[in-house]
XYZ file of N, CA and C in Angstrom:
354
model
N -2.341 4.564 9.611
C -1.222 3.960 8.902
C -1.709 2.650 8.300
N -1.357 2.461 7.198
C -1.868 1.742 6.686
C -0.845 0.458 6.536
N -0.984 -1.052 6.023
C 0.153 -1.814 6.192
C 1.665 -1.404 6.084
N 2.671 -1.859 7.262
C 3.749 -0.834 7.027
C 4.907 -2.237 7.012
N 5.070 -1.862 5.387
C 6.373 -3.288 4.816
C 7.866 -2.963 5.316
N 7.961 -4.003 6.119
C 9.457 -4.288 6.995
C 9.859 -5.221 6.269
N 11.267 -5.081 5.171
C 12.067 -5.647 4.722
C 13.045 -6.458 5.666
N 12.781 -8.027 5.219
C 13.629 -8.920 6.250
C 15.307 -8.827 6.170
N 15.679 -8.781 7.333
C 17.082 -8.670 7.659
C 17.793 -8.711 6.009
N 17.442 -10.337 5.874
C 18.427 -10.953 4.256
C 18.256 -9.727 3.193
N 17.065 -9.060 2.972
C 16.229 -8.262 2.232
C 16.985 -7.016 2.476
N 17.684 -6.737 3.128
C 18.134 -5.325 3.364
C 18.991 -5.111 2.176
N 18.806 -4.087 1.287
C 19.263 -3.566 0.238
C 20.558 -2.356 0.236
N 21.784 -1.914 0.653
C 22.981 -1.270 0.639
C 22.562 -0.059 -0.057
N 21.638 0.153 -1.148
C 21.569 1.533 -1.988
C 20.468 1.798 -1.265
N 19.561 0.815 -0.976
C 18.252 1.318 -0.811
C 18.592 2.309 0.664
N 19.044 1.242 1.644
C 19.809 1.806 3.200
C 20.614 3.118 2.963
N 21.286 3.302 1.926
C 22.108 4.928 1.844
C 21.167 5.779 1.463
N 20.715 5.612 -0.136
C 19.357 6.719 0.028
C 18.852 7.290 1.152
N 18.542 5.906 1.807
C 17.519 6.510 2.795
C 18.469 7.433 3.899
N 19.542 7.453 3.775
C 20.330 7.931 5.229
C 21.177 9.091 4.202
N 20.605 9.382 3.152
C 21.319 10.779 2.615
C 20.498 12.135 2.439
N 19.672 11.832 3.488
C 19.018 13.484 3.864
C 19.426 13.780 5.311
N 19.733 14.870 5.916
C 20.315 15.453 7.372
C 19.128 14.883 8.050
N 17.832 15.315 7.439
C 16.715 14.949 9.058
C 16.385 13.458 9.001
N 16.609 12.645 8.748
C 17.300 11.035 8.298
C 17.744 10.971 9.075
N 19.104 11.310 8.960
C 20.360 10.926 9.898
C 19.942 11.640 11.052
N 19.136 12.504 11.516
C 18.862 13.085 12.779
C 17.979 11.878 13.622
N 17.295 11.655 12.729
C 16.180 10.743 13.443
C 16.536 9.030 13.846
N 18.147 9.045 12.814
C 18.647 7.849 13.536
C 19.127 7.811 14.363
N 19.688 9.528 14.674
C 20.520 9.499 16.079
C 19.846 9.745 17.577
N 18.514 10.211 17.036
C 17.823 9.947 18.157
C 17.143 8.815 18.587
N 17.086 7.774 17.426
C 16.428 6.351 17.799
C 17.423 5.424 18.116
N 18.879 6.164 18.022
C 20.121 5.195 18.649
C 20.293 4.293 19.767
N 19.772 5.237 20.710
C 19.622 5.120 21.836
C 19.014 3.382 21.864
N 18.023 2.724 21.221
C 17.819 1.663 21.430
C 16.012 1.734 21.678
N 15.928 2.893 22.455
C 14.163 3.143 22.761
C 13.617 3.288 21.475
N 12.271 2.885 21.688
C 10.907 2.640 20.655
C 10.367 4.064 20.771
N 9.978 4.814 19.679
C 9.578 6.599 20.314
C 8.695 6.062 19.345
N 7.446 7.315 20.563
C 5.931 7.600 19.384
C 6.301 8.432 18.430
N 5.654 8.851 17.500
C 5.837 9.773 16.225
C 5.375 10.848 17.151
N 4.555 11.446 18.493
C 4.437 12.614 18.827
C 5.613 13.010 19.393
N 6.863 11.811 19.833
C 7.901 12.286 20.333
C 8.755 13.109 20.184
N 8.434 13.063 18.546
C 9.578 13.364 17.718
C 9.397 14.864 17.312
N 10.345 15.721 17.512
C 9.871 17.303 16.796
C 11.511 17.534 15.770
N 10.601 17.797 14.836
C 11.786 17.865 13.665
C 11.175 19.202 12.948
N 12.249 20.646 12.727
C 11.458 21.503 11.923
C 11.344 21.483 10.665
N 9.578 20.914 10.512
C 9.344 20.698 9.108
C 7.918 19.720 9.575
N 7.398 20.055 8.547
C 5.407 19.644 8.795
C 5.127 18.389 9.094
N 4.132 18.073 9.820
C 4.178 16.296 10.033
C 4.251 15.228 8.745
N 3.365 16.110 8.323
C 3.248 15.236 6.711
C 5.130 14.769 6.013
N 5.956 16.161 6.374
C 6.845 16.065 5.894
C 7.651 14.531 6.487
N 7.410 15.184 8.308
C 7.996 14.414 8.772
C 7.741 12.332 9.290
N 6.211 12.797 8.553
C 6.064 11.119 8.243
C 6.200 10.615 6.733
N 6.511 11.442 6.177
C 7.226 10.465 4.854
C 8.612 10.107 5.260
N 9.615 11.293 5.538
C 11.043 10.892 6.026
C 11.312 9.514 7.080
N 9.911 9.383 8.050
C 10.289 7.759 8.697
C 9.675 7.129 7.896
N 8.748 7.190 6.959
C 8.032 5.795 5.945
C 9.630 5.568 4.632
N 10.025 6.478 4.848
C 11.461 6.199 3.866
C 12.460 5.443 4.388
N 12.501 5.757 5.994
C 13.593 4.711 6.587
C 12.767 3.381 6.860
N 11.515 3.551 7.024
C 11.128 2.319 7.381
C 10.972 1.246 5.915
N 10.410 1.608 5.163
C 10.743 0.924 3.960
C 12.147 0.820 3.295
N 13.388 1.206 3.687
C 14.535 0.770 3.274
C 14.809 -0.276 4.859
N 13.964 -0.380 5.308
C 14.853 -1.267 6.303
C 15.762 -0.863 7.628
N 15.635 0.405 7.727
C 16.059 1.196 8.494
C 15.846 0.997 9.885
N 14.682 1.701 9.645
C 13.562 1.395 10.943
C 12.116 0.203 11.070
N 11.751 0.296 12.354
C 10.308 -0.673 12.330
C 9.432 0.252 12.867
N 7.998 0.206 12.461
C 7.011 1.009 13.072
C 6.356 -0.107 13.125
N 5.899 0.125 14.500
C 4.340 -0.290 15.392
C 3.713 0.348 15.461
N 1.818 0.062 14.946
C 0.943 0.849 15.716
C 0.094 0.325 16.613
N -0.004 1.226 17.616
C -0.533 0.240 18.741
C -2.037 1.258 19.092
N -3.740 1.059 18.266
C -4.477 1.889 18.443
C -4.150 3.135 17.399
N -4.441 4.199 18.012
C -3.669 5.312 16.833
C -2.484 5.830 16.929
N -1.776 5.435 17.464
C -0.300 5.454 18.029
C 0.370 4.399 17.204
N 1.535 5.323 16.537
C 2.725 4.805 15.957
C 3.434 4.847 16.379
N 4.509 4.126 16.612
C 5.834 3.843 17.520
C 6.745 3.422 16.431
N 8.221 4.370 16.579
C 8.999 3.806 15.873
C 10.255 3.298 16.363
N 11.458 2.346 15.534
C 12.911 2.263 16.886
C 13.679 1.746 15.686
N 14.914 1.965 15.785
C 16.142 2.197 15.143
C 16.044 -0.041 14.669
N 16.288 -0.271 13.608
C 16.553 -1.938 13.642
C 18.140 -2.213 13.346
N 18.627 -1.333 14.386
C 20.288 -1.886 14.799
C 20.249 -2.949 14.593
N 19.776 -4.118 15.202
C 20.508 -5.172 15.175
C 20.938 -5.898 13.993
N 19.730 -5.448 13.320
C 19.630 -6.505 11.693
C 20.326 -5.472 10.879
N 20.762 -4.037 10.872
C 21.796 -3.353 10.530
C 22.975 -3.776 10.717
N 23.177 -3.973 11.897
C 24.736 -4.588 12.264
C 24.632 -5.929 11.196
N 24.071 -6.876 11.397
C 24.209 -8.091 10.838
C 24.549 -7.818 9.614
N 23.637 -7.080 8.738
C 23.805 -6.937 7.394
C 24.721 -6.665 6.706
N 25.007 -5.625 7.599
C 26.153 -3.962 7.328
C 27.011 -3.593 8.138
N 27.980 -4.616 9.010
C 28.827 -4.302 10.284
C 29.310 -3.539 10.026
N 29.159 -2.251 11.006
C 29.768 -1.063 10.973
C 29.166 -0.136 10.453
N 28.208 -0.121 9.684
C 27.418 1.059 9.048
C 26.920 1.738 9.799
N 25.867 1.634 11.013
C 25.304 2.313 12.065
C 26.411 3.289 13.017
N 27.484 2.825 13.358
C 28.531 3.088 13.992
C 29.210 4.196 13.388
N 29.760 3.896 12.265
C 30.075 5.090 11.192
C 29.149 6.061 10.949
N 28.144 6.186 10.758
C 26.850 7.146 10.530
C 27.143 8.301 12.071
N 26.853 7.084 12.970
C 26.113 7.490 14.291
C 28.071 8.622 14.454
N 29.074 8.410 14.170
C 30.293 8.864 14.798
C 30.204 9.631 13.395
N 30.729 9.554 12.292
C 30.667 11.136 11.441
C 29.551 11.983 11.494
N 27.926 11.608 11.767
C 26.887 12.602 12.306
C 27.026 13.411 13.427
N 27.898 12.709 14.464
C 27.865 13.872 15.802
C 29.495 14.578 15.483
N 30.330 14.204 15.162
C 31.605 15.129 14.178
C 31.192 15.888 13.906
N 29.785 15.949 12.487
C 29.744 17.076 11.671
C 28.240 17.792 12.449
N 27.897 17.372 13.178
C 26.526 18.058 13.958
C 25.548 17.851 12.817
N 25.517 16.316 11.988
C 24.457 16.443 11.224
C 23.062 16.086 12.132
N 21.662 16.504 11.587
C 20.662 15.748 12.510
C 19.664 17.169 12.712
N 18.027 17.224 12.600
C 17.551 18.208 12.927
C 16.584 17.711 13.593
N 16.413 17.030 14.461
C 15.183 16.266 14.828
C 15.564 16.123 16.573
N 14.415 16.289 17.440
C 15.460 16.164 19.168
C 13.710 15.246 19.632
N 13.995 15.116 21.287
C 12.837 14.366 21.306
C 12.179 15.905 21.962
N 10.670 15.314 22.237
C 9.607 16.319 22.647
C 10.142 17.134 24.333
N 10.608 15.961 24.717
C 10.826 16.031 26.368
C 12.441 16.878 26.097
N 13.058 17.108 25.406
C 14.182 17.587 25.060
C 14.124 19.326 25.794
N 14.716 20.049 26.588
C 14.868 20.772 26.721
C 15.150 22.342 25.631
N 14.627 21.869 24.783
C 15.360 22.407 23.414
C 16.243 22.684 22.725
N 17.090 21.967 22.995
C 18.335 21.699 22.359
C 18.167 21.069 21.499
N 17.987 21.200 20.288
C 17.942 20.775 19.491
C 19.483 20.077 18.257
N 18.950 19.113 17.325
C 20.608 19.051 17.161
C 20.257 19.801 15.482
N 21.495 20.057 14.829
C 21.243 20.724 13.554
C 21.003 19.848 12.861
């Protein structure tokens, strides 16, 4: 991974933040980074190719979405609620409650029993 640009809190952009949260495996991968935990990218099983599935977090992470760490060859990613809330009170909340309504989300973690969400 090469330098990975985290837009500061003030910097958070409203179109840029929806784009990024108007594909289903998007919104899947926010509802599994809800939780608050930091997940490796092997955590994550979403059906659809890695390649696929590391552009879809380099999309949230460059709108501000998310933060990735790499620590060695390990990428770690985690939801940036907080500076969401600040920005956008209520946006995370709304997402996170009409996504489990409509069962949006295709992404579960590795340790997941397979249940996967749609």
């Amino acid at each position: 991974m090469r330098y990975a640009h985290h837009p500061a809190t003030e910097d958070l952009s409203l179109p840029e933040v929806m784009a990024a949260l108007s594909d289903p495996l998007r919104i899947g991968l926010v509802r599994v980074l809800a939780d608050g935990a930091e997940r490796g990218w092997g955590e994550l099983r979403a059906p659809v190719a890695k390649s696929t599935l590391s552009h879809h977090l380099r999309v949230l992470r460059d709108a501000g979405v998310t933060r990735t760490r790499q620590e060695g060859t390990r990428c770690f990613v985690a939801l940036r609620r907080r500076d969401l809330d600040e920005r956008f009170p209520g946006l995370v909340g709304a997402l996170l409650g009409a996504a489990e309504a409509e069962d949006v989300g295709g992404v579960h973690l590795a340790s997941d029993s397979g249940a996967a969400r749609r």
